[in-house]
Coordinates of C-alpha atoms in Angstrom, one line a residue:
M20 CA 111.9 74.8 97.9
N21 CA 114.2 75.5 100.8
P22 CA 112.5 77.9 103.3
Q23 CA 115.5 80.2 103.3
A24 CA 115.5 80.4 99.5
K25 CA 111.8 81.1 99.5
L26 CA 112.3 83.9 102.1
I27 CA 115.1 85.4 100.0
S28 CA 112.9 85.3 96.8
I29 CA 109.9 86.9 98.5
S30 CA 112.0 89.6 100.2
S31 CA 113.7 90.3 96.8
L32 CA 110.2 90.8 95.3
F33 CA 109.4 93.4 98.0
L34 CA 112.8 95.0 97.6
G35 CA 112.5 95.3 93.8
T36 CA 109.0 96.7 94.1
T37 CA 110.1 99.3 96.6
I38 CA 113.1 100.3 94.5
T39 CA 110.9 100.7 91.4
I40 CA 108.2 102.7 93.2
S41 CA 110.6 105.1 94.9
S42 CA 113.0 105.7 92.1
N43 CA 113.4 109.1 90.3
H44 CA 116.0 107.8 87.8
W45 CA 115.3 105.5 84.9
M46 CA 118.2 103.2 85.7
M47 CA 117.0 102.6 89.3
A48 CA 113.5 101.9 88.0
W49 CA 114.9 99.4 85.6
T50 CA 117.0 97.8 88.4
G51 CA 114.0 97.3 90.5
L52 CA 112.1 95.7 87.6
E53 CA 115.0 93.4 87.0
I54 CA 115.2 92.4 90.6
N55 CA 111.5 91.5 90.4
T56 CA 112.0 89.4 87.3
L57 CA 114.9 87.5 88.8
A58 CA 113.1 86.9 92.1
I59 CA 110.0 85.5 90.5
L60 CA 111.8 83.0 88.2
P61 CA 112.5 80.5 91.0
L62 CA 109.0 80.7 92.2
I63 CA 107.6 80.0 88.7
S64 CA 109.9 77.0 88.1
K65 CA 109.4 75.6 91.7
P66 CA 107.3 72.5 90.7
H67 CA 110.2 71.1 88.6
H68 CA 107.8 70.1 85.8
P69 CA 108.8 70.6 82.2
R70 CA 105.9 73.0 81.6
A71 CA 107.0 75.1 84.6
I72 CA 110.5 75.3 83.3
E73 CA 109.1 76.2 79.8
A74 CA 106.9 78.9 81.4
A75 CA 109.8 80.4 83.3
T76 CA 112.0 80.5 80.2
K77 CA 109.3 82.2 78.2
Y78 CA 108.6 84.6 81.0
F79 CA 112.3 85.5 81.2
L80 CA 112.7 86.0 77.4
V81 CA 109.6 88.3 77.2
Q82 CA 110.7 90.3 80.3
A83 CA 114.2 90.7 78.9
A84 CA 112.8 92.0 75.7
A85 CA 110.6 94.5 77.6
S86 CA 113.5 95.6 79.7
T87 CA 115.6 96.2 76.6
L88 CA 112.7 98.3 75.2
L89 CA 112.5 100.2 78.5
L90 CA 116.2 101.0 78.5
F91 CA 116.0 102.1 74.8
S92 CA 113.1 104.4 75.7
S93 CA 114.9 106.0 78.5
T94 CA 118.1 106.4 76.4
T95 CA 116.0 108.0 73.6
N96 CA 114.4 110.4 76.0
A97 CA 117.9 111.3 77.4
L98 CA 119.2 111.8 73.9
F99 CA 116.3 114.2 72.9
T100 CA 115.7 116.0 76.1
G101 CA 118.9 115.6 78.1
Q102 CA 117.0 114.4 81.2
W103 CA 117.2 111.0 82.9
D104 CA 114.5 111.9 85.3
V105 CA 111.3 109.8 85.3
T106 CA 109.0 112.8 85.4
Q107 CA 110.7 114.5 82.4
L108 CA 109.4 112.1 79.7
T109 CA 108.3 114.5 77.1
H110 CA 109.4 113.1 73.7
P111 CA 106.6 111.3 71.9
I112 CA 108.7 108.4 70.7
S113 CA 110.0 107.8 74.2
C114 CA 106.5 107.9 75.6
L115 CA 105.3 105.4 73.0
L116 CA 108.2 103.0 73.6
L117 CA 107.9 103.3 77.4
T118 CA 104.1 102.6 77.2
T119 CA 104.8 99.6 75.1
A120 CA 107.5 98.3 77.4
I121 CA 105.4 98.7 80.6
S122 CA 102.5 97.1 78.8
I123 CA 104.6 94.1 78.0
K124 CA 105.9 93.9 81.5
L125 CA 102.4 94.1 82.9
G126 CA 101.0 91.6 80.4
L127 CA 98.3 93.9 79.1
V128 CA 95.8 92.8 76.5
P129 CA 97.7 93.1 73.2
F130 CA 100.9 91.8 74.7
H131 CA 99.7 88.9 76.9

């Protein structure tokens, strides 16, 4: 991998993590998570082996599904409570969907 491309990927990982941690709005948290997903894909598929490409494709599809679930959770919360703030997640359906989406993104036990 080109050293400049590797530097951009790694700096994008730090940027996405920083955006996600410091966000107060669901859309900014989602943006940070998506930056992380797109930054890690070239690093996963770096060896140019068919298994690495397959792993990157599977990773992308699972992360896209989890991101969709996260957006649906935040939209549902905004519909029921009128708040887009991260700290105002009070509706039980939204909490369940968000917990599921974050579990998928982290690769926790039932979703790994």
